[in-house]
PDB file of C-alpha atoms and ligand atoms in Angstrom:
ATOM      1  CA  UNK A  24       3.559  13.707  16.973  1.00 76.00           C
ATOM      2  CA  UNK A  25       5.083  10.780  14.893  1.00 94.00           C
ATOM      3  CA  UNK A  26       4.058   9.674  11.621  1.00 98.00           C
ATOM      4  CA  UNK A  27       2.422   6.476  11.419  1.00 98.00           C
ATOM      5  CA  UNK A  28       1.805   4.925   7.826  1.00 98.00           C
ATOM      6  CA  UNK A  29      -1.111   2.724   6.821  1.00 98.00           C
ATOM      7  CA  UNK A  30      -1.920   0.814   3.856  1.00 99.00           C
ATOM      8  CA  UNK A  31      -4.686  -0.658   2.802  1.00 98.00           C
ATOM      9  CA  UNK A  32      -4.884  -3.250   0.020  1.00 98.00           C
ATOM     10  CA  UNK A  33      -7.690  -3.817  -2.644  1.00 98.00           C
ATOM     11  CA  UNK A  34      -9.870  -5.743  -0.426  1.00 97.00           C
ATOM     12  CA  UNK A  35      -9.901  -3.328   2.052  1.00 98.00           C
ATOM     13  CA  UNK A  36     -10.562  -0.888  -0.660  1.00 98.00           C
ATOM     14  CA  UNK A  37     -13.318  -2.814  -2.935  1.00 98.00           C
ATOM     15  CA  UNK A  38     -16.515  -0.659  -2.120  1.00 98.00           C
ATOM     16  CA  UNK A  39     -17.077   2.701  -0.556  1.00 98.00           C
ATOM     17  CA  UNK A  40     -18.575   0.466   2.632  1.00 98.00           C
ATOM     18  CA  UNK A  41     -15.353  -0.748   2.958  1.00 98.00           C
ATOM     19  CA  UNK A  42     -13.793   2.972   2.462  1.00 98.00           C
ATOM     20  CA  UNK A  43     -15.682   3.551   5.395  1.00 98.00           C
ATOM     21  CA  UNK A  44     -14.608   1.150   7.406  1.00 98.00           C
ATOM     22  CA  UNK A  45     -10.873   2.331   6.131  1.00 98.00           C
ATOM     23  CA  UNK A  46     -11.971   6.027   7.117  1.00 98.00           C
ATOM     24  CA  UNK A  47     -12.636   4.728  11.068  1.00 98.00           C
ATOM     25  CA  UNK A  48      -8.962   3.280  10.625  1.00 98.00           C
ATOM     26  CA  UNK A  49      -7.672   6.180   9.621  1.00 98.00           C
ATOM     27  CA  UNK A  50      -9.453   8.396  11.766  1.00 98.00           C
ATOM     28  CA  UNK A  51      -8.375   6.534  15.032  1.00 98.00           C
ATOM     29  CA  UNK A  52      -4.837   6.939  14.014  1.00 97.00           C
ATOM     30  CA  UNK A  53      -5.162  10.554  13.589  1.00 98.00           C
ATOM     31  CA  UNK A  54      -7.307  11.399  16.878  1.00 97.00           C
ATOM     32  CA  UNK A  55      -4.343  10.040  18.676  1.00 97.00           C
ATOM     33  CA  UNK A  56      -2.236  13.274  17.380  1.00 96.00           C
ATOM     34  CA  UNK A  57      -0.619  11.215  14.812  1.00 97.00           C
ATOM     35  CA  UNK A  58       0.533  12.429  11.755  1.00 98.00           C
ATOM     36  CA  UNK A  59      -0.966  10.012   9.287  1.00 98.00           C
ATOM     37  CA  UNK A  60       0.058   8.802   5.643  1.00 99.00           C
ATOM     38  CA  UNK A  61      -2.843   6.607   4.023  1.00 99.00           C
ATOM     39  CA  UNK A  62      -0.953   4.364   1.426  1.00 99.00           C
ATOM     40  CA  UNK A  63      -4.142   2.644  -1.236  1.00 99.00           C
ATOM     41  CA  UNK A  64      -4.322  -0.375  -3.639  1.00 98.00           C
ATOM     42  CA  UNK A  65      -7.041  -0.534  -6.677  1.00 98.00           C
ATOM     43  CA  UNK A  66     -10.210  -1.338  -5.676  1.00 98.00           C
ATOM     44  CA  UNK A  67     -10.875  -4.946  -5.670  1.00 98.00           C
ATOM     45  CA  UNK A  68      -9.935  -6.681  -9.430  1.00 98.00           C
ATOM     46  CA  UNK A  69      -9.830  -3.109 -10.633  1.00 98.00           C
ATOM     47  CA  UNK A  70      -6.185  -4.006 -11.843  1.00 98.00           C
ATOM     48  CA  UNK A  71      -7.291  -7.407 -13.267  1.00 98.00           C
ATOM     49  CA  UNK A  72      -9.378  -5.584 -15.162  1.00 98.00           C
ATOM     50  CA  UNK A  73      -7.723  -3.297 -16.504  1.00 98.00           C
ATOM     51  CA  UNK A  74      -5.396  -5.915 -17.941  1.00 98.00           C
ATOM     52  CA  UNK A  75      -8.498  -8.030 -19.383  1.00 98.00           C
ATOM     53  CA  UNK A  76      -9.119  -4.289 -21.039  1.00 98.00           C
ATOM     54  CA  UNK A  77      -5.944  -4.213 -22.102  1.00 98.00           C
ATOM     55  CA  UNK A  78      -5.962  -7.280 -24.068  1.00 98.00           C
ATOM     56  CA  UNK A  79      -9.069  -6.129 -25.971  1.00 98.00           C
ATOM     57  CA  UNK A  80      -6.814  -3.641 -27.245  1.00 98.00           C
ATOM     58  CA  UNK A  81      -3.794  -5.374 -28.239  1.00 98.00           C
ATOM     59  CA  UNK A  82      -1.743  -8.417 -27.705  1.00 96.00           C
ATOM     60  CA  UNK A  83       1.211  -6.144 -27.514  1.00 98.00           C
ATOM     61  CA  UNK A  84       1.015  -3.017 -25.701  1.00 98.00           C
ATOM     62  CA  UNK A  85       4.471  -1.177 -25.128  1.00 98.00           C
ATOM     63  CA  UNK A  86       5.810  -1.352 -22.053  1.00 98.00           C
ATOM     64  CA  UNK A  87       5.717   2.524 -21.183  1.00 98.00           C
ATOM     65  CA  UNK A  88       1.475   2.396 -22.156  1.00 98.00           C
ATOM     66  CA  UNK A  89       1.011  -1.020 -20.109  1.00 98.00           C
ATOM     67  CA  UNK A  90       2.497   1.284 -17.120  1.00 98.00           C
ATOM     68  CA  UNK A  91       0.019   4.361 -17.810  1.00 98.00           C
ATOM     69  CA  UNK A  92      -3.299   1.872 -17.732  1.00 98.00           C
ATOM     70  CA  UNK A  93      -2.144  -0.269 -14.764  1.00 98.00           C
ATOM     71  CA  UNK A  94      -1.672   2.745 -12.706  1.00 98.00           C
ATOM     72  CA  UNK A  95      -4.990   4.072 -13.387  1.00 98.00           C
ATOM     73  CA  UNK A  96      -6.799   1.367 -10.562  1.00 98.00           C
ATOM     74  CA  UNK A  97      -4.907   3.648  -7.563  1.00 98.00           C
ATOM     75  CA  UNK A  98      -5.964   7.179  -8.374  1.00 98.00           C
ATOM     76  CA  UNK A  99      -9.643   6.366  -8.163  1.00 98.00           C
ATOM     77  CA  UNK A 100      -9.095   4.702  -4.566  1.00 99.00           C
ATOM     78  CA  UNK A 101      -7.140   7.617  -3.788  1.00 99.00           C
ATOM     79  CA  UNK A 102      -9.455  10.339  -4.643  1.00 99.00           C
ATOM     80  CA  UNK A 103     -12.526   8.398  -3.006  1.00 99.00           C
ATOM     81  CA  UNK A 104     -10.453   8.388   0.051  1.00 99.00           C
ATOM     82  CA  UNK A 105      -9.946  11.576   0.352  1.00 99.00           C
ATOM     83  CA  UNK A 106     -13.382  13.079  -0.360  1.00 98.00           C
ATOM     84  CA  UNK A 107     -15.064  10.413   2.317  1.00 99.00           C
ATOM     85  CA  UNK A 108     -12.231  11.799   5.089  1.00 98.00           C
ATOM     86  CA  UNK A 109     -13.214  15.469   3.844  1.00 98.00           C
ATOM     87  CA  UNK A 110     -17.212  14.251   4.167  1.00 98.00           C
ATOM     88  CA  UNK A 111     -16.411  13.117   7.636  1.00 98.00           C
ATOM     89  CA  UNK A 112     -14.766  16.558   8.695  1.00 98.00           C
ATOM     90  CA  UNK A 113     -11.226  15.942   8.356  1.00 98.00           C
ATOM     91  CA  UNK A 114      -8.591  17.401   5.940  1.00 98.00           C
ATOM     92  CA  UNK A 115      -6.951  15.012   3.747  1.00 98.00           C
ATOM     93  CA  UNK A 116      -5.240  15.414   0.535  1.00 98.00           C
ATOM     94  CA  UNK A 117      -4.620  12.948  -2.410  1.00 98.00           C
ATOM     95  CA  UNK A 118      -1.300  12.212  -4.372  1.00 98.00           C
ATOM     96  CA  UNK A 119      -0.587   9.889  -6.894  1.00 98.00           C
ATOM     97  CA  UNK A 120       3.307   7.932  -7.257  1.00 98.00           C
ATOM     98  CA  UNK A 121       4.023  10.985  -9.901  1.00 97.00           C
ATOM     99  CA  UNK A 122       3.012  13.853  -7.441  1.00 98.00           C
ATOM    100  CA  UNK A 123       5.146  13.245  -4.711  1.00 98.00           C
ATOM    101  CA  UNK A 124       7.524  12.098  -6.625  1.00 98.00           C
ATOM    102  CA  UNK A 125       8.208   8.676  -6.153  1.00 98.00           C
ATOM    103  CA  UNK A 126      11.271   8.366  -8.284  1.00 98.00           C
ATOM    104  CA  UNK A 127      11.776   4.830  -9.575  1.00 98.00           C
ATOM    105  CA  UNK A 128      14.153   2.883 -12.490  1.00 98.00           C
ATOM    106  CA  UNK A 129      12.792   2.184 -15.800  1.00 98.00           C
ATOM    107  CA  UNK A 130      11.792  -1.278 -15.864  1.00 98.00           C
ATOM    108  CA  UNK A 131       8.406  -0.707 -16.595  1.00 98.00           C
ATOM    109  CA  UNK A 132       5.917  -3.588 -14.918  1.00 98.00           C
ATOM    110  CA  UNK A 133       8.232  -4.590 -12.177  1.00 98.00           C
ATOM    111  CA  UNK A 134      10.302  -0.801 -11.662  1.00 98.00           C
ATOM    112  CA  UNK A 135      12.184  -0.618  -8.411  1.00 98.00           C
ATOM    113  CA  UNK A 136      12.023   2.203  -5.673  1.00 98.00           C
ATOM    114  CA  UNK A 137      15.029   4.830  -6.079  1.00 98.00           C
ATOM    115  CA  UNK A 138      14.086   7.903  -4.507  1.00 98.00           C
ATOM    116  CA  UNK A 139      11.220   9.710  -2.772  1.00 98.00           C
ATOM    117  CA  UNK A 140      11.045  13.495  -2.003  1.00 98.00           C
ATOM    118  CA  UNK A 141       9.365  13.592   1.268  1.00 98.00           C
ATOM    119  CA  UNK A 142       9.093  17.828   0.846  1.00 98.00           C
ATOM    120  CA  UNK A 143       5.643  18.068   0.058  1.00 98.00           C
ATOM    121  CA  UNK A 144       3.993  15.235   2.572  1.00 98.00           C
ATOM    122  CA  UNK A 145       5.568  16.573   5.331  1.00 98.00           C
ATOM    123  CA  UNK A 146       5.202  20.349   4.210  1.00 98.00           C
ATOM    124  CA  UNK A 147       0.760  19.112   4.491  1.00 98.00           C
ATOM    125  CA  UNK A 148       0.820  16.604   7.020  1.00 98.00           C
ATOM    126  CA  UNK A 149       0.890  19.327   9.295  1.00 97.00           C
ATOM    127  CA  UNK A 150      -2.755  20.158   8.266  1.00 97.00           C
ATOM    128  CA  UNK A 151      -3.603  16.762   6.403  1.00 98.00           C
ATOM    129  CA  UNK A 152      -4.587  13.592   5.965  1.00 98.00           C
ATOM    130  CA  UNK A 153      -1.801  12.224   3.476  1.00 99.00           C
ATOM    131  CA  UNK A 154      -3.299   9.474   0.779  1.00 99.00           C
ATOM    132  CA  UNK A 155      -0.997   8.368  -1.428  1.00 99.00           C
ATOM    133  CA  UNK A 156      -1.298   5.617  -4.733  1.00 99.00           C
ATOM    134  CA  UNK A 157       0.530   2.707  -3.948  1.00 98.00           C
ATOM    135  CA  UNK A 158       2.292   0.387  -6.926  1.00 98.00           C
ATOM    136  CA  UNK A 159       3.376   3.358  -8.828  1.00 98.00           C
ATOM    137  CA  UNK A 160       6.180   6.194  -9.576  1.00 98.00           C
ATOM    138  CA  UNK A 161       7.943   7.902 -12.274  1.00 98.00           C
ATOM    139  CA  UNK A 162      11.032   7.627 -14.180  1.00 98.00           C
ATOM    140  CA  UNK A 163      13.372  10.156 -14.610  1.00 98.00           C
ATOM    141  CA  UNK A 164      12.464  11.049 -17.583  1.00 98.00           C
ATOM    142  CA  UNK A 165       9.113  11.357 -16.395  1.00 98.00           C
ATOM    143  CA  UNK A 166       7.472   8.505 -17.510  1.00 98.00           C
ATOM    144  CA  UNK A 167       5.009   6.618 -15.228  1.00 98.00           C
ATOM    145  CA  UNK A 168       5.896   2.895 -14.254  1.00 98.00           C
ATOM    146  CA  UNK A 169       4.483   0.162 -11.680  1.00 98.00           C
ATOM    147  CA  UNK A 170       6.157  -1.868  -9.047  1.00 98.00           C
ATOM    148  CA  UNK A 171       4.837  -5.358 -10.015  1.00 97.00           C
ATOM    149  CA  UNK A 172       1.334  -7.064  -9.039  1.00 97.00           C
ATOM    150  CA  UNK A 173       1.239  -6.459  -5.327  1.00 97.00           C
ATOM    151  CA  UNK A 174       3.587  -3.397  -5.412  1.00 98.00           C
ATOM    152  CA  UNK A 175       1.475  -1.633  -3.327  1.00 98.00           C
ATOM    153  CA  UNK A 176       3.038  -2.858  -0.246  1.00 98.00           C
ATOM    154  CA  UNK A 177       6.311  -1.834  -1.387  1.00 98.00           C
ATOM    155  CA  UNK A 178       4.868   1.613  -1.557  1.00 98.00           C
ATOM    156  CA  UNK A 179       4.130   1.557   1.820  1.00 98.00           C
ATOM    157  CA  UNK A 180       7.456   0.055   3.073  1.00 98.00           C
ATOM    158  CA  UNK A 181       9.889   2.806   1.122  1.00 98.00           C
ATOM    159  CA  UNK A 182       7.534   5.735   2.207  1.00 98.00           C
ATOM    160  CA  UNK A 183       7.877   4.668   5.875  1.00 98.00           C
ATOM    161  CA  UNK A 184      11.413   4.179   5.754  1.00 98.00           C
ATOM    162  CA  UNK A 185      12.069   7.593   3.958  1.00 98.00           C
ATOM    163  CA  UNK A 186       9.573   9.271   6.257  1.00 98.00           C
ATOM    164  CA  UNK A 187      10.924   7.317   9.000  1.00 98.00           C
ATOM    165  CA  UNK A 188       7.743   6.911  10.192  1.00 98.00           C
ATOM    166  CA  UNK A 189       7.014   5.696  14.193  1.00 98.00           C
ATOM    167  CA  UNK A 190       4.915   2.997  12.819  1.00 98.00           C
ATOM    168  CA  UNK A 191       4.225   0.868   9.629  1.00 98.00           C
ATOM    169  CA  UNK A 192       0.494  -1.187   9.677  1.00 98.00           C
ATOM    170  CA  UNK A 193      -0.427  -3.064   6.709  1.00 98.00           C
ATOM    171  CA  UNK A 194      -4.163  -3.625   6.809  1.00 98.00           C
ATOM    172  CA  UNK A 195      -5.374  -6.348   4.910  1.00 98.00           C
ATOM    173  CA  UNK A 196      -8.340  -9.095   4.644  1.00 97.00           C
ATOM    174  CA  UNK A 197      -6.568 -11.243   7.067  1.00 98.00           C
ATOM    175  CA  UNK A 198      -5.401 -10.731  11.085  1.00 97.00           C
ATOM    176  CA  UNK A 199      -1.752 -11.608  10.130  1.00 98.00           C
ATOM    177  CA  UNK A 200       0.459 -13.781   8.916  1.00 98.00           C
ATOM    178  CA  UNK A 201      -0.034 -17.400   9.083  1.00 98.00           C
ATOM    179  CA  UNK A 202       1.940 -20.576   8.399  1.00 98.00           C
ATOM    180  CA  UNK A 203       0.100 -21.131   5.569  1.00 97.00           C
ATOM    181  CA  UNK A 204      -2.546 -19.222   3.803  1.00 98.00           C
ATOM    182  CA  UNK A 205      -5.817 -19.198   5.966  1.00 97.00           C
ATOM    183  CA  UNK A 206      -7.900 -18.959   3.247  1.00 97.00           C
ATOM    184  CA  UNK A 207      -6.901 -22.267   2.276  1.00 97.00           C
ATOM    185  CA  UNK A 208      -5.250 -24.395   4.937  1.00 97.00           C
ATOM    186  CA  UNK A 209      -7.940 -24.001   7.838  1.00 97.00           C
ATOM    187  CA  UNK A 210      -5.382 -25.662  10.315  1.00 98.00           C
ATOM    188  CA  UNK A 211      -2.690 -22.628   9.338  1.00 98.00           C
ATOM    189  CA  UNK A 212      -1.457 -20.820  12.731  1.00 98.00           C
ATOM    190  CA  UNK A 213      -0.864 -17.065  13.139  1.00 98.00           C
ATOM    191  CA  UNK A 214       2.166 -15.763  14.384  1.00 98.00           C
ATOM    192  CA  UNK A 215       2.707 -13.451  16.480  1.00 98.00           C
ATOM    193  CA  UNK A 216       5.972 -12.586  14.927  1.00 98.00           C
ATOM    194  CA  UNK A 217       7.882 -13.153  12.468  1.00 98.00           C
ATOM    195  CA  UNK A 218      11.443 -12.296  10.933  1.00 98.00           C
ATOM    196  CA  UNK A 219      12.364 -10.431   7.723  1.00 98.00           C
ATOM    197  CA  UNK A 220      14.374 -13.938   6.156  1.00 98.00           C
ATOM    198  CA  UNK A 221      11.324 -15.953   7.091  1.00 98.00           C
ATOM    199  CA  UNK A 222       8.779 -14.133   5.580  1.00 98.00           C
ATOM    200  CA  UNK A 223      10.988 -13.697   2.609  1.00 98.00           C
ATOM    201  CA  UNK A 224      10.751 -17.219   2.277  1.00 98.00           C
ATOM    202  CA  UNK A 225       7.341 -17.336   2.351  1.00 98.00           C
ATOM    203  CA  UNK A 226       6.905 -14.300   0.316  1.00 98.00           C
ATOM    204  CA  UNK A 227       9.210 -15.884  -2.382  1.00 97.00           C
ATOM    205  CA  UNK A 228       7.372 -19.241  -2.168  1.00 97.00           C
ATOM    206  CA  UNK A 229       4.031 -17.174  -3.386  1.00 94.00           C
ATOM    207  CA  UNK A 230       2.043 -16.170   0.141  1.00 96.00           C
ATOM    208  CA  UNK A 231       0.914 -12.999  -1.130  1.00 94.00           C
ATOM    209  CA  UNK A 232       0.039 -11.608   2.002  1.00 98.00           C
ATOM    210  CA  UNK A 233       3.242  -9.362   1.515  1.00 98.00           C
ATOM    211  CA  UNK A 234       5.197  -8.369  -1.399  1.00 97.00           C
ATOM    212  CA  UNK A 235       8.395 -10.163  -1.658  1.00 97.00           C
ATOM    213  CA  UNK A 236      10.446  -6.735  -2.621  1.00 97.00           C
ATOM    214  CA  UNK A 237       8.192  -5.207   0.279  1.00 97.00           C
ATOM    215  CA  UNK A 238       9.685  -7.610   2.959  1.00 98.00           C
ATOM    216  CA  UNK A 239      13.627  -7.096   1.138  1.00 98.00           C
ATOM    217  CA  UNK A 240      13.138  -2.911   1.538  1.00 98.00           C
ATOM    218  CA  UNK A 241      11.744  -3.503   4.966  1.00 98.00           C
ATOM    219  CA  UNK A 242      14.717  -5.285   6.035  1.00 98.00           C
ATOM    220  CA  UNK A 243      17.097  -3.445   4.270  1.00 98.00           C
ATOM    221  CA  UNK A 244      15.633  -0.173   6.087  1.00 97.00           C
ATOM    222  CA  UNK A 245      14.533  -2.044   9.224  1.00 98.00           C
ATOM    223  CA  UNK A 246      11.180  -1.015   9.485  1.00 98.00           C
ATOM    224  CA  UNK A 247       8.880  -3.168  11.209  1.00 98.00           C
ATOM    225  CA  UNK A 248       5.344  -4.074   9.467  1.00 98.00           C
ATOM    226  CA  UNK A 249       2.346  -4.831  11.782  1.00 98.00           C
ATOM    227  CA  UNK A 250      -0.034  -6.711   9.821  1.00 98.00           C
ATOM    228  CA  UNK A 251      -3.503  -6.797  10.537  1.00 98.00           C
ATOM    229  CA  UNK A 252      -6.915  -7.137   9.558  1.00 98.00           C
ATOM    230  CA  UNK A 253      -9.292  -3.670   8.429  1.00 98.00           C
ATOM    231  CA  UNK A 254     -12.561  -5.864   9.636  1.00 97.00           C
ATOM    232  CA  UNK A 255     -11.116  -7.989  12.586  1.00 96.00           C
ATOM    233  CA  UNK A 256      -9.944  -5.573  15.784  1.00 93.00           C
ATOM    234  CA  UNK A 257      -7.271  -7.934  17.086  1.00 93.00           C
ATOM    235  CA  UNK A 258      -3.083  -8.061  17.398  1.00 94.00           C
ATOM    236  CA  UNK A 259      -1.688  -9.092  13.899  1.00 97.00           C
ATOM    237  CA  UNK A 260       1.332  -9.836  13.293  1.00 98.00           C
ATOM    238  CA  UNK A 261       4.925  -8.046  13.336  1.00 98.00           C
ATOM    239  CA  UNK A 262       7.230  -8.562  10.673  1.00 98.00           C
ATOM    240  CA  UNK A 263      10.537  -7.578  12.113  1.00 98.00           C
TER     241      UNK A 263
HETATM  242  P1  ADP B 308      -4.293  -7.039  -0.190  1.00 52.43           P
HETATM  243  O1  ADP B 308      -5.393  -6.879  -1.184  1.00 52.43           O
HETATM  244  O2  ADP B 308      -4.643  -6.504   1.164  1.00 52.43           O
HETATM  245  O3  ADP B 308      -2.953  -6.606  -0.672  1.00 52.43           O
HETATM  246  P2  ADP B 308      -3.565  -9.792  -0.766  1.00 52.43           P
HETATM  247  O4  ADP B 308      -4.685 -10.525  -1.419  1.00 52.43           O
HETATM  248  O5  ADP B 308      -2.464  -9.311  -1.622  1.00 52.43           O
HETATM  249  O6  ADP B 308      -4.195  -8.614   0.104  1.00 52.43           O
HETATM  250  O7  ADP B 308      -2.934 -10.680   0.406  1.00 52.43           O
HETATM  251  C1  ADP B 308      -3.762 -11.208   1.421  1.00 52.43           C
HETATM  252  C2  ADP B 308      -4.039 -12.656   1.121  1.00 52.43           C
HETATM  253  O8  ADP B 308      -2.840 -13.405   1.241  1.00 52.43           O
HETATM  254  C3  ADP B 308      -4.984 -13.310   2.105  1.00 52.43           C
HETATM  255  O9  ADP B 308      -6.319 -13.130   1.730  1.00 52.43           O
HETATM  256  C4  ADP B 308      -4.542 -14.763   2.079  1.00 52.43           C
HETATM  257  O10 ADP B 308      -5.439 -15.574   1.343  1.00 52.43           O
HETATM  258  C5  ADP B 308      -3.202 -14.746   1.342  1.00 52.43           C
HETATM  259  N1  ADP B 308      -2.141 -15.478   2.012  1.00 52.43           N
HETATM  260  C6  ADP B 308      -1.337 -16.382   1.406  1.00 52.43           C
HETATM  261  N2  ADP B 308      -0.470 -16.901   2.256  1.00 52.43           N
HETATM  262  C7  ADP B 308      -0.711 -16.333   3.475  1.00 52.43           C
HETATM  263  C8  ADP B 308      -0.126 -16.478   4.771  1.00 52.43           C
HETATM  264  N3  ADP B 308       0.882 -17.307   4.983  1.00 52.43           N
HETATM  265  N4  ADP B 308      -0.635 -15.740   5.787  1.00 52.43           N
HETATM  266  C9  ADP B 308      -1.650 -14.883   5.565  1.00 52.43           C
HETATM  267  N5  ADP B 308      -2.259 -14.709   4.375  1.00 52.43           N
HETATM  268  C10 ADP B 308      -1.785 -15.415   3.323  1.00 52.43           C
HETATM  269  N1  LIG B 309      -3.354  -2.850  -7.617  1.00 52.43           N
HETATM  270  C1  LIG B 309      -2.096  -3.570  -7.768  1.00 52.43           C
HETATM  271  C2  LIG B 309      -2.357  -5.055  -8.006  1.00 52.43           C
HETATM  272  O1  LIG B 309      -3.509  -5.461  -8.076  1.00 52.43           O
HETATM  273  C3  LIG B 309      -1.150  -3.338  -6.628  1.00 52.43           C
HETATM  274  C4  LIG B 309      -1.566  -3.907  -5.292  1.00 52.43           C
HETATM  275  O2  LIG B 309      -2.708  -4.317  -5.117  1.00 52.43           O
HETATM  276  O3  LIG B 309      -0.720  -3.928  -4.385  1.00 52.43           O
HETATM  277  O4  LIG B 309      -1.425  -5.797  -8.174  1.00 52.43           O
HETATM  278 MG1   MG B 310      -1.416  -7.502  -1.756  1.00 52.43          MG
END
């Protein structure tokens, strides 16, 4: 029984149709005696919203409170999450960054990955479902901080590498990584695969389809990412 992690961004996420669709994901992982971490964005421009909230507050929000609001977007997906699974008859359990913990610096906004205590998601993936907030973890001095916009794949990366997880997939609105971004180029190819430097490269040069710090911890840890689509049953792509 090997772990397999799966993360879903904000897309993926935006309604409870879509958690649906997420929850057939999921549940297809599990039935084949996997043990399964769930890893969660915000829903949709929940984050971009909470920054245009933000601003109707102040100009200049401290660094530490800018951290506590941005944060906010994951723990709702989270929580829906789990109570669909429960709805559908499985056991799953919600976590956010500070309840595992996922120990990170103190550069609020953009913090960095130190540490993760795996105790307590292995100690309940032997009866659960594991969903955990993505783009977020604690100081140690307990403070709450987030990874950067698009963190959430980071999230994903470090918990499969300290997990060391059989399998990484990160689900997301496209079937995998293309040569440019499909959305906008409509004669973009998809790879089949692709290495850690090259998608660096892209990453760096702004295709958001992965995290830039999400492709240096994968590589780093060597942990292959499969990406793929949550709507579109097809290969993706591996990242290795
Ligand atoms: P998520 O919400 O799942 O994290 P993102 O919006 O962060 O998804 O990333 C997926 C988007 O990345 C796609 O919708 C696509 O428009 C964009 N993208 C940019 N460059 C590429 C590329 N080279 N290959 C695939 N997708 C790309
Ligand atoms: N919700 C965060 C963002 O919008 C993190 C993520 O989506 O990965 O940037
Ligand atoms: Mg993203």
């Amino acid at each position: 029984m090997g772990i397999i992690v799966q993360k879903f961004g904000g897309s993926s996420v935006a309604d409870t149709e879509k958690l649906l669709i997420v929850c057939d994901r999921i549940i297809k992982e599990y039935k084949k005696n996997n043990k399964v971490v769930v890893v969660v964005s915000a829903q949709g421009k929940t984050t971009d919203r909470l920054i245009t909230e933000e601003k109707e507050v102040t100009d200049s929000p401290s660094a530490r409170e800018h951290d506590v609001l941005l944060s906010v977007g994951e723990q709702i997906t989270i929580s829906k999450l789990a109570m669909l699974l429960n709805k559908l008859g499985y056991n799953a359990i919600s976590y956010t960054g500070w309840q595992i913990p996922i120990k990170t610096d103190d550069i609020y906004g953009n913090a960095n990955i130190v540490d993760i205590n795996t105790d307590k998601i292995l100690k309940q993936l032997d009866n659960n479902i594991v969903i955990i907030a993505g783009f977020q973890g604690i100081t140690k001095n307990g403070d709450i901080t987030t990874l950067g916009r698009g963190g959430s794949d980071t999230t994903a990366v470090a918990l499969a590498a300290y997990l060391k997880a059989e399998k990484l997939y990160i689900y997301t609105d496209v079937d995998g990584v293309y040569s440019d971004d499909p959305h906008t180029n409509i004669n973009a190819v998809k790879y089949e695969t692709i290495s850690y430097d090259k998608m660096l490269e892209m990453s760096k040069n702004g295709a958001k389809v992965l995290h830039s710090k999400c492709v240096e911890m994968a590589k780093k840890y060597n942990v292959p990412i499969t990406v793929k689509s949550t709507f579109v049953e097809n290969e993706g792509t591996v990242v290795k």
